[in-house]
Amino acid sequence: MLNAEVANRRSDAVSRGVGVTTQVYAERAENAEIWDVEGRRYIDFAAGIAVVNTGHRHPRVINAVKSQLDRFTHTCHQVVPYENYVRLAERLNDLVPGNFKKKTIFVTTGAEAVENAVKIARAATNRSAIIAFTGAFHGRTFMGMALTGKVVPYKTGFGAMMPDVFHVPFPVELHGTSVEDSLSVLDKLFKADVDPNRVAAFIIEPVQGEGGFYEVPRAFMHRLRELADEHGILLIADEVQTGFSRTGRHFAMEHYGIAADLTTMAKGLGGGFPIAAVTGRAEIMDAPSPGGLGGTYGGNPIGIAAGNAVLDVIEEEGLNDRAEQLGNRLKQRLQSMRDAIPQIADVRGPGFMNAVEFNVPGSKTPHPDFANKVRLKALDKGLILLTCGVYGNVIRFLAPITIQDNVLAEALDMLEQALHEAAQED
């Protein structure tokens, strides 16, 4: 079987609206490596977009899933509940930042988690407006699209978005938007467009994912918390991509020393199996009436078993510390190339959630063509990379946190070669 043959079949059978980054068709995977249908090996620096933080097919996760398969695969928790759902909720209530009583619900995808967080916030506050940020990504449902701060490709052609959603510029000093600029726009928004007493929640990614791996400045996050408290607005932290050791903490909000009222999560929680959750203040989580939350597959037993195993792996293998070590190695390697690669405008990111941004040399003009060229050259060498950012000029690094040292070293050599070759052709 050839990749090209499967690609032709895919073109005939699958909607073109489901885009793909590569034409590499996976046959098997182990930890940070993928083998395609032609038998070629790749080092995976995408991890299914931050899903397999614990690596492809981690033995602890696979064994937990196999054990659950031998018991039962589905009852619908709302019909016949099960203990491991409760246990995972208890563990997340303990892990999510915040010195207050918490409760949790489970759903299936990150977009569902965001949708439910908005529902809960509206029910708890009796308000409807939501404030999000430019460059944000919160999913492809209609509320997810409305909250997302990027038009192409997520909103193009889909008509009117959900009402009562407002956007404020995300503070990125590199692109000329300071914390003061963002706060000034927020102040004007409250004066010109929406009464703060009508706002149910702010929703923000502690580190923007699709938007370019920009961290929320500490001063901005703290001011957002203050404004939320001042006006009775809830703070929702979207930790779908930042959660489960990716930033060197269980949750990225731990870096700020403050707590969100509601936290959404998915991706890394399941270690490759679909599961998502919302965890928040108990009184807020209890605002919807019984039956107002849930779903047929929400908290499926297989995903729940995987989630409990993922938390075990994070603790037993020290993945928070491991993320810091790996991220430092990657950033040091990239920093060492800045003189030789003038296209590098910035190297950043907490833990092992890192990025390199490219501009046209000698300017502040984003250079998406260079980013894509590096991605393609790396792929040709056997390294899978992802681009991101509003301008498409950022490469994000999301390798499994369980990647072996020798495999990481091999990948960094491939990355350096790809950067040098792209720079020579630019």
CSV table of C-alpha atoms in Angstrom, one decimal:
chain,number,residue,atom,x,y,z
A,1,MET,CA,0.0,0.0,0.0
A,2,LEU,CA,1.2,3.5,-0.9
A,3,ASN,CA,0.4,6.8,0.8
A,4,ALA,CA,-0.5,8.2,-2.7
A,5,GLU,CA,-3.0,5.4,-3.2
A,6,VAL,CA,-4.7,6.1,0.1
A,7,ALA,CA,-4.6,9.9,-0.6
A,8,ASN,CA,-6.5,9.3,-3.8
A,9,ARG,CA,-9.2,7.2,-2.0
A,10,ARG,CA,-9.4,9.9,0.6
A,11,SER,CA,-10.0,12.6,-2.0
A,12,ASP,CA,-12.9,10.6,-3.4
A,13,ALA,CA,-14.4,9.6,0.0
A,14,VAL,CA,-13.8,12.4,2.5
A,15,SER,CA,-15.1,16.0,2.5
A,16,ARG,CA,-12.4,18.5,1.5
A,17,GLY,CA,-13.5,20.5,4.5
A,18,VAL,CA,-11.5,18.1,6.7
A,19,GLY,CA,-8.0,19.4,5.9
A,20,VAL,CA,-4.8,17.4,6.4
A,21,THR,CA,-1.3,18.7,7.2
A,22,THR,CA,0.6,15.7,5.6
A,23,GLN,CA,0.0,12.9,3.2
A,24,VAL,CA,1.5,10.5,5.7
A,25,TYR,CA,-1.0,7.7,6.4
A,26,ALA,CA,-0.2,6.1,9.8
A,27,GLU,CA,0.1,2.3,10.1
A,28,ARG,CA,1.4,2.1,13.7
A,29,ALA,CA,2.9,4.4,16.4
A,30,GLU,CA,4.9,4.0,19.6
A,31,ASN,CA,5.7,6.8,22.0
A,32,ALA,CA,7.1,9.7,19.8
A,33,GLU,CA,7.4,7.7,16.6
A,34,ILE,CA,5.0,6.9,13.8
A,35,TRP,CA,5.4,4.5,10.9
A,36,ASP,CA,3.4,5.0,7.7
A,37,VAL,CA,1.7,2.5,5.4
A,38,GLU,CA,4.9,2.3,3.4
A,39,GLY,CA,7.0,1.5,6.4
A,40,ARG,CA,8.8,4.8,6.7
A,41,ARG,CA,9.5,6.1,10.3
A,42,TYR,CA,8.7,9.6,11.4
A,43,ILE,CA,9.4,11.4,14.7
A,44,ASP,CA,6.1,13.0,15.9
A,45,PHE,CA,6.4,16.6,17.0
A,46,ALA,CA,2.6,17.1,16.8
A,47,ALA,CA,1.3,14.5,19.2
A,48,GLY,CA,-2.1,14.6,17.5
A,49,ILE,CA,-2.2,18.3,18.4
A,50,ALA,CA,-1.1,17.9,22.1
A,51,VAL,CA,-3.3,14.8,22.7
A,52,VAL,CA,-0.6,12.1,23.3
A,53,ASN,CA,1.4,14.1,25.9
A,54,THR,CA,2.0,10.6,27.4
A,55,GLY,CA,3.1,9.2,24.1
A,56,HIS,CA,1.4,7.0,21.5
A,57,ARG,CA,0.2,3.8,23.2
A,58,HIS,CA,1.6,4.3,26.6
A,59,PRO,CA,1.5,0.9,28.3
A,60,ARG,CA,-0.3,2.2,31.4
A,61,VAL,CA,-3.0,3.8,29.3
A,62,ILE,CA,-3.4,0.8,27.0
A,63,ASN,CA,-3.6,-1.6,29.9
A,64,ALA,CA,-6.3,0.5,31.6
A,65,VAL,CA,-8.4,0.6,28.4
A,66,LYS,CA,-8.0,-3.2,27.8
A,67,SER,CA,-9.1,-3.8,31.4
A,68,GLN,CA,-12.2,-1.6,30.9
A,69,LEU,CA,-13.0,-3.3,27.6
A,70,ASP,CA,-13.3,-6.5,29.5
A,71,ARG,CA,-15.9,-5.0,31.9
A,72,PHE,CA,-18.2,-2.8,29.9
A,73,THR,CA,-17.8,-0.1,27.1
A,74,HIS,CA,-21.0,2.0,27.4
A,75,THR,CA,-24.0,2.4,29.7
A,76,CYS,CA,-24.4,6.2,29.5
A,77,HIS,CA,-23.4,7.7,32.8
A,78,GLN,CA,-26.8,9.5,33.0
A,79,VAL,CA,-28.6,6.1,32.9
A,80,VAL,CA,-26.3,3.6,34.7
A,81,PRO,CA,-23.3,5.5,36.3
A,82,TYR,CA,-19.9,4.1,37.2
A,83,GLU,CA,-17.4,4.6,39.9
A,84,ASN,CA,-14.3,5.5,37.8
A,85,TYR,CA,-16.2,8.5,36.4
A,86,VAL,CA,-16.6,9.7,40.0
A,87,ARG,CA,-13.0,9.0,40.8
A,88,LEU,CA,-11.6,10.9,37.8
A,89,ALA,CA,-13.9,13.8,38.8
A,90,GLU,CA,-12.5,13.8,42.3
A,91,ARG,CA,-9.0,13.8,41.0
A,92,LEU,CA,-9.5,16.7,38.7
A,93,ASN,CA,-11.3,18.6,41.5
A,94,ASP,CA,-8.1,18.3,43.5
A,95,LEU,CA,-5.7,19.1,40.6
A,96,VAL,CA,-7.4,22.2,39.0
A,97,PRO,CA,-6.1,25.4,40.6
A,98,GLY,CA,-8.3,27.1,43.1
A,99,ASN,CA,-8.7,26.8,46.9
A,100,PHE,CA,-12.4,26.2,46.9
A,101,LYS,CA,-14.8,23.3,46.5
A,102,LYS,CA,-15.1,22.1,42.8
A,103,LYS,CA,-17.2,19.8,40.7
A,104,THR,CA,-16.7,18.3,37.3
A,105,ILE,CA,-18.6,17.1,34.3
A,106,PHE,CA,-17.3,15.0,31.4
A,107,VAL,CA,-18.0,15.4,27.7
A,108,THR,CA,-16.2,14.1,24.6
A,109,THR,CA,-14.4,17.0,22.9
A,110,GLY,CA,-12.8,20.3,23.6
A,111,ALA,CA,-15.4,22.2,21.7
A,112,GLU,CA,-18.1,20.5,23.9
A,113,ALA,CA,-16.2,21.5,27.0
A,114,VAL,CA,-16.2,25.1,25.9
A,115,GLU,CA,-19.9,25.0,24.9
A,116,ASN,CA,-20.8,23.6,28.3
A,117,ALA,CA,-18.6,26.1,30.1
A,118,VAL,CA,-20.5,28.9,28.4
A,119,LYS,CA,-23.8,27.3,29.3
A,120,ILE,CA,-22.8,26.9,32.9
A,121,ALA,CA,-21.6,30.5,33.1
A,122,ARG,CA,-24.8,31.8,31.7
A,123,ALA,CA,-26.9,29.7,34.0
A,124,ALA,CA,-24.9,30.8,37.0
A,125,THR,CA,-24.9,34.5,36.3
A,126,ASN,CA,-28.2,35.0,34.4
A,127,ARG,CA,-26.1,36.9,31.9
A,128,SER,CA,-25.5,36.2,28.2
A,129,ALA,CA,-22.5,38.1,26.9
A,130,ILE,CA,-19.1,36.4,26.5
A,131,ILE,CA,-15.8,38.2,25.9
A,132,ALA,CA,-13.0,36.3,24.1
A,133,PHE,CA,-9.7,37.4,22.4
A,134,THR,CA,-8.3,37.8,18.9
A,135,GLY,CA,-6.2,34.9,17.8
A,136,ALA,CA,-8.1,32.5,20.1
A,137,PHE,CA,-9.2,29.1,19.1
A,138,HIS,CA,-12.1,27.5,21.0
A,139,GLY,CA,-13.5,24.9,18.6
A,140,ARG,CA,-15.5,24.4,15.4
A,141,THR,CA,-19.1,24.3,16.8
A,142,PHE,CA,-21.1,27.5,16.3
A,143,MET,CA,-20.3,28.9,19.8
A,144,GLY,CA,-16.7,27.7,19.3
A,145,MET,CA,-16.5,29.5,16.0
A,146,ALA,CA,-18.0,32.6,17.5
A,147,LEU,CA,-15.5,32.6,20.3
A,148,THR,CA,-12.5,31.9,18.0
A,149,GLY,CA,-10.6,35.0,17.0
A,150,LYS,CA,-9.6,33.9,13.5
A,151,VAL,CA,-11.8,33.9,10.4
A,152,VAL,CA,-9.9,31.8,7.9
A,153,PRO,CA,-10.5,28.8,7.8
A,154,TYR,CA,-12.8,28.5,10.8
A,155,LYS,CA,-15.6,30.9,10.1
A,156,THR,CA,-15.4,31.2,6.3
A,157,GLY,CA,-18.7,30.4,4.6
A,158,PHE,CA,-20.6,29.4,7.7
A,159,GLY,CA,-22.8,32.5,7.9
A,160,ALA,CA,-23.8,34.5,11.0
A,161,MET,CA,-22.1,33.6,14.2
A,162,MET,CA,-23.7,33.2,17.7
A,163,PRO,CA,-24.7,36.6,19.1
A,164,ASP,CA,-23.4,38.3,22.2
A,165,VAL,CA,-19.8,37.4,21.7
A,166,PHE,CA,-17.2,40.2,21.8
A,167,HIS,CA,-13.4,40.1,21.0
A,168,VAL,CA,-10.6,42.1,22.6
A,169,PRO,CA,-7.1,42.2,21.1
A,170,PHE,CA,-4.8,39.6,22.7
A,171,PRO,CA,-1.7,41.4,24.1
A,172,VAL,CA,1.3,40.4,22.0
A,173,GLU,CA,4.2,42.8,22.4
A,174,LEU,CA,5.9,41.3,19.4
A,175,HIS,CA,3.1,42.5,17.2
A,176,GLY,CA,2.7,45.9,18.9
A,177,THR,CA,-0.2,45.2,21.2
A,178,SER,CA,0.7,45.9,24.8
A,179,VAL,CA,-1.2,44.9,28.0
A,180,GLU,CA,-2.2,48.5,28.3
A,181,ASP,CA,-3.5,48.5,24.7
A,182,SER,CA,-5.7,45.4,25.3
A,183,LEU,CA,-7.0,46.8,28.6
A,184,SER,CA,-7.8,50.1,26.9
A,185,VAL,CA,-9.9,48.3,24.3
A,186,LEU,CA,-11.7,46.3,27.0
A,187,ASP,CA,-12.5,49.5,28.8
A,188,LYS,CA,-13.9,51.1,25.6
A,189,LEU,CA,-15.9,47.9,24.9
A,190,PHE,CA,-17.5,48.3,28.3
A,191,LYS,CA,-18.3,51.9,27.5
A,192,ALA,CA,-19.5,51.5,23.9
A,193,ASP,CA,-20.8,48.0,23.2
A,194,VAL,CA,-21.7,45.9,26.3
A,195,ASP,CA,-22.5,46.7,29.9
A,196,PRO,CA,-20.1,44.7,32.1
A,197,ASN,CA,-23.2,43.8,34.2
A,198,ARG,CA,-24.4,41.8,31.2
A,199,VAL,CA,-21.2,39.8,30.7
A,200,ALA,CA,-21.3,36.3,31.9
A,201,ALA,CA,-17.6,35.4,31.4
A,202,PHE,CA,-14.2,36.1,30.0
A,203,ILE,CA,-12.8,33.1,28.2
A,204,ILE,CA,-9.0,32.9,27.6
A,205,GLU,CA,-6.3,30.4,26.8
A,206,PRO,CA,-3.4,30.8,29.2
A,207,VAL,CA,-1.2,30.1,26.2
A,208,GLN,CA,-2.8,30.6,22.8
A,209,GLY,CA,-2.7,27.4,20.8
A,210,GLU,CA,-3.7,27.9,17.2
A,211,GLY,CA,-3.2,31.6,17.7
A,212,GLY,CA,0.6,31.3,17.9
A,213,PHE,CA,1.7,29.9,21.3
A,214,TYR,CA,1.7,33.4,22.9
A,215,GLU,CA,1.5,33.4,26.7
A,216,VAL,CA,-0.9,35.6,28.5
A,217,PRO,CA,1.2,38.3,30.2
A,218,ARG,CA,1.1,37.9,34.0
A,219,ALA,CA,-0.1,41.5,34.5
A,220,PHE,CA,-2.9,41.0,32.0
A,221,MET,CA,-4.2,37.8,33.6
A,222,HIS,CA,-4.2,39.3,37.0
A,223,ARG,CA,-6.0,42.4,35.8
A,224,LEU,CA,-8.6,40.2,34.1
A,225,ARG,CA,-9.2,38.4,37.3
A,226,GLU,CA,-9.6,41.7,39.1
A,227,LEU,CA,-12.1,43.0,36.5
A,228,ALA,CA,-14.0,39.7,36.7
A,229,ASP,CA,-14.4,40.0,40.5
A,230,GLU,CA,-15.3,43.7,40.2
A,231,HIS,CA,-18.1,43.2,37.8
A,232,GLY,CA,-19.3,39.7,38.8
A,233,ILE,CA,-18.0,38.2,35.6
A,234,LEU,CA,-16.7,34.6,35.6
A,235,LEU,CA,-13.2,33.7,34.3
A,236,ILE,CA,-13.0,30.6,32.1
A,237,ALA,CA,-9.6,29.2,31.4
A,238,ASP,CA,-9.5,27.2,28.2
A,239,GLU,CA,-6.8,24.6,29.0
A,240,VAL,CA,-7.7,22.2,26.2
A,241,GLN,CA,-4.2,22.5,24.7
A,242,THR,CA,-2.2,23.7,27.7
A,243,GLY,CA,-3.3,21.0,30.2
A,244,PHE,CA,-1.7,17.9,31.5
A,245,SER,CA,1.9,18.8,31.9
A,246,ARG,CA,2.3,20.5,28.5
A,247,THR,CA,3.5,23.7,30.1
A,248,GLY,CA,5.4,22.1,33.0
A,249,ARG,CA,2.4,22.1,35.3
A,250,HIS,CA,-0.8,20.1,35.4
A,251,PHE,CA,-2.6,23.3,34.3
A,252,ALA,CA,-1.0,26.4,32.8
A,253,MET,CA,-3.0,28.6,35.2
A,254,GLU,CA,-0.7,27.4,38.0
A,255,HIS,CA,2.0,29.7,36.5
A,256,TYR,CA,-0.1,32.7,37.4
A,257,GLY,CA,-1.0,32.1,41.1
A,258,ILE,CA,-4.6,32.8,40.5
A,259,ALA,CA,-7.6,30.5,39.7
A,260,ALA,CA,-10.2,30.5,37.0
A,261,ASP,CA,-13.9,29.9,38.0
A,262,LEU,CA,-14.3,27.3,35.2
A,263,THR,CA,-11.6,25.3,33.5
A,264,THR,CA,-12.1,23.4,30.2
A,265,MET,CA,-9.8,20.5,29.3
A,266,ALA,CA,-9.6,17.7,26.7
A,267,LYS,CA,-6.7,16.5,24.4
A,268,GLY,CA,-4.0,15.3,26.8
A,269,LEU,CA,-6.5,14.0,29.4
A,270,GLY,CA,-7.3,10.9,27.4
A,271,GLY,CA,-3.8,10.0,26.1
A,272,GLY,CA,-5.3,9.3,22.7
A,273,PHE,CA,-8.9,8.4,23.7
A,274,PRO,CA,-11.7,11.0,23.4
A,275,ILE,CA,-12.6,12.6,26.7
A,276,ALA,CA,-13.1,16.2,27.8
A,277,ALA,CA,-14.2,17.9,31.0
A,278,VAL,CA,-15.3,21.1,32.7
A,279,THR,CA,-14.2,21.7,36.3
A,280,GLY,CA,-15.2,24.7,38.3
A,281,ARG,CA,-16.5,26.2,41.5
A,282,ALA,CA,-19.1,23.8,42.9
A,283,GLU,CA,-21.8,26.4,43.3
A,284,ILE,CA,-21.3,27.5,39.7
A,285,MET,CA,-21.2,24.0,38.3
A,286,ASP,CA,-24.4,23.3,40.1
A,287,ALA,CA,-26.3,26.2,38.5
A,288,PRO,CA,-27.8,24.2,35.6
A,289,SER,CA,-30.8,22.1,36.4
A,290,PRO,CA,-30.5,18.3,36.3
A,291,GLY,CA,-30.5,17.2,32.7
A,292,GLY,CA,-29.2,20.5,31.5
A,293,LEU,CA,-25.7,19.1,31.1
A,294,GLY,CA,-24.4,15.8,29.8
A,295,GLY,CA,-24.6,13.7,26.6
A,296,THR,CA,-24.9,10.1,25.5
A,297,TYR,CA,-21.1,9.6,25.2
A,298,GLY,CA,-20.1,12.1,27.8
A,299,GLY,CA,-17.5,10.5,30.1
A,300,ASN,CA,-17.5,7.2,28.1
A,301,PRO,CA,-16.0,4.4,30.3
A,302,ILE,CA,-13.1,3.9,27.9
A,303,GLY,CA,-12.1,7.6,28.0
A,304,ILE,CA,-12.5,7.7,31.7
A,305,ALA,CA,-10.2,4.7,32.2
A,306,ALA,CA,-7.6,6.3,30.0
A,307,GLY,CA,-7.9,9.6,31.9
A,308,ASN,CA,-7.3,8.0,35.2
A,309,ALA,CA,-4.2,6.2,33.7
A,310,VAL,CA,-2.9,9.5,32.3
A,311,LEU,CA,-3.0,11.1,35.7
A,312,ASP,CA,-1.1,8.1,37.1
A,313,VAL,CA,1.6,8.4,34.4
A,314,ILE,CA,2.0,12.2,35.0
A,315,GLU,CA,2.6,11.6,38.7
A,316,GLU,CA,4.7,8.4,38.5
A,317,GLU,CA,7.0,9.6,35.6
A,318,GLY,CA,7.3,13.2,36.8
A,319,LEU,CA,6.1,14.7,33.5
A,320,ASN,CA,5.8,18.2,34.8
A,321,ASP,CA,9.6,18.3,35.5
A,322,ARG,CA,10.3,16.4,32.3
A,323,ALA,CA,8.4,19.0,30.2
A,324,GLU,CA,10.6,21.8,31.7
A,325,GLN,CA,13.7,19.9,30.9
A,326,LEU,CA,12.7,19.0,27.3
A,327,GLY,CA,11.5,22.6,26.6
A,328,ASN,CA,14.7,24.0,27.8
A,329,ARG,CA,16.7,21.8,25.5
A,330,LEU,CA,14.6,22.7,22.5
A,331,LYS,CA,14.7,26.4,23.2
A,332,GLN,CA,18.4,26.4,23.8
A,333,ARG,CA,19.0,24.7,20.5
A,334,LEU,CA,16.8,27.2,18.6
A,335,GLN,CA,18.4,30.2,20.4
A,336,SER,CA,21.8,28.9,19.3
A,337,MET,CA,20.7,29.2,15.7
A,338,ARG,CA,19.5,32.8,15.7
A,339,ASP,CA,22.7,34.2,14.3
A,340,ALA,CA,22.7,31.7,11.4
A,341,ILE,CA,18.9,31.9,10.7
A,342,PRO,CA,18.0,35.6,10.6
A,343,GLN,CA,14.4,34.7,9.9
A,344,ILE,CA,14.0,33.7,13.6
A,345,ALA,CA,12.0,36.5,15.3
A,346,ASP,CA,11.2,34.8,18.5
A,347,VAL,CA,11.6,31.6,20.5
A,348,ARG,CA,9.2,31.1,23.3
A,349,GLY,CA,6.9,28.9,25.4
A,350,PRO,CA,6.5,27.5,28.9
A,351,GLY,CA,7.4,23.8,29.6
A,352,PHE,CA,7.3,21.8,26.4
A,353,MET,CA,4.8,24.0,24.7
A,354,ASN,CA,7.2,25.9,22.5
A,355,ALA,CA,7.3,27.8,19.3
A,356,VAL,CA,9.6,29.6,16.9
A,357,GLU,CA,8.3,32.6,14.9
A,358,PHE,CA,9.7,33.8,11.6
A,359,ASN,CA,9.8,37.2,10.0
A,360,VAL,CA,11.3,38.4,6.8
A,361,PRO,CA,15.0,39.2,7.8
A,362,GLY,CA,15.5,42.7,8.9
A,363,SER,CA,11.8,43.5,9.3
A,364,LYS,CA,8.8,42.8,11.4
A,365,THR,CA,6.9,41.3,8.4
A,366,PRO,CA,5.6,37.8,9.2
A,367,HIS,CA,7.2,35.1,6.9
A,368,PRO,CA,4.6,32.3,6.6
A,369,ASP,CA,6.3,30.9,3.4
A,370,PHE,CA,9.5,30.3,5.4
A,371,ALA,CA,7.6,28.5,8.2
A,372,ASN,CA,5.9,26.2,5.7
A,373,LYS,CA,9.2,25.6,3.9
A,374,VAL,CA,10.8,24.5,7.2
A,375,ARG,CA,7.8,22.3,7.9
A,376,LEU,CA,8.1,20.5,4.5
A,377,LYS,CA,11.8,20.1,4.7
A,378,ALA,CA,11.5,18.6,8.2
A,379,LEU,CA,8.8,16.2,7.0
A,380,ASP,CA,11.0,15.1,4.1
A,381,LYS,CA,13.6,14.2,6.7
A,382,GLY,CA,11.1,12.3,8.9
A,383,LEU,CA,10.1,15.0,11.4
A,384,ILE,CA,6.4,16.0,11.7
A,385,LEU,CA,5.9,19.6,12.6
A,386,LEU,CA,2.8,21.9,12.8
A,387,THR,CA,2.5,25.6,11.9
A,388,CYS,CA,0.1,28.0,13.6
A,389,GLY,CA,-0.4,31.7,14.2
A,390,VAL,CA,-2.8,34.3,12.8
A,391,TYR,CA,-0.2,34.9,10.1
A,392,GLY,CA,0.8,31.3,9.7
A,393,ASN,CA,4.5,32.2,10.5
A,394,VAL,CA,4.9,30.1,13.6
A,395,ILE,CA,6.1,26.5,14.1
A,396,ARG,CA,4.8,24.9,17.3
A,397,PHE,CA,6.4,22.0,19.0
A,398,LEU,CA,4.2,19.5,20.7
A,399,ALA,CA,6.2,16.3,21.0
A,400,PRO,CA,5.1,13.7,23.6
A,401,ILE,CA,6.6,14.6,27.0
A,402,THR,CA,7.6,10.9,27.2
A,403,ILE,CA,10.0,11.2,24.2
A,404,GLN,CA,13.3,9.4,24.7
A,405,ASP,CA,16.4,11.6,24.9
A,406,ASN,CA,18.0,10.0,21.9
A,407,VAL,CA,14.9,10.4,19.8
A,408,LEU,CA,14.7,14.1,20.8
A,409,ALA,CA,18.4,14.6,19.9
A,410,GLU,CA,17.7,13.0,16.5
A,411,ALA,CA,14.7,15.3,15.9
A,412,LEU,CA,16.6,18.4,16.9
A,413,ASP,CA,19.3,17.5,14.3
A,414,MET,CA,16.6,17.2,11.7
A,415,LEU,CA,15.1,20.5,12.7
A,416,GLU,CA,18.4,22.3,12.5
A,417,GLN,CA,19.1,20.8,9.0
A,418,ALA,CA,15.7,21.9,7.8
A,419,LEU,CA,16.2,25.4,9.1
A,420,HIS,CA,19.6,25.8,7.5
A,421,GLU,CA,18.3,24.5,4.1
A,422,ALA,CA,15.3,26.7,4.2
A,423,ALA,CA,17.4,29.8,5.1
A,424,GLN,CA,19.8,29.1,2.2
A,425,GLU,CA,16.9,29.0,-0.3
A,426,ASP,CA,15.1,32.0,1.2
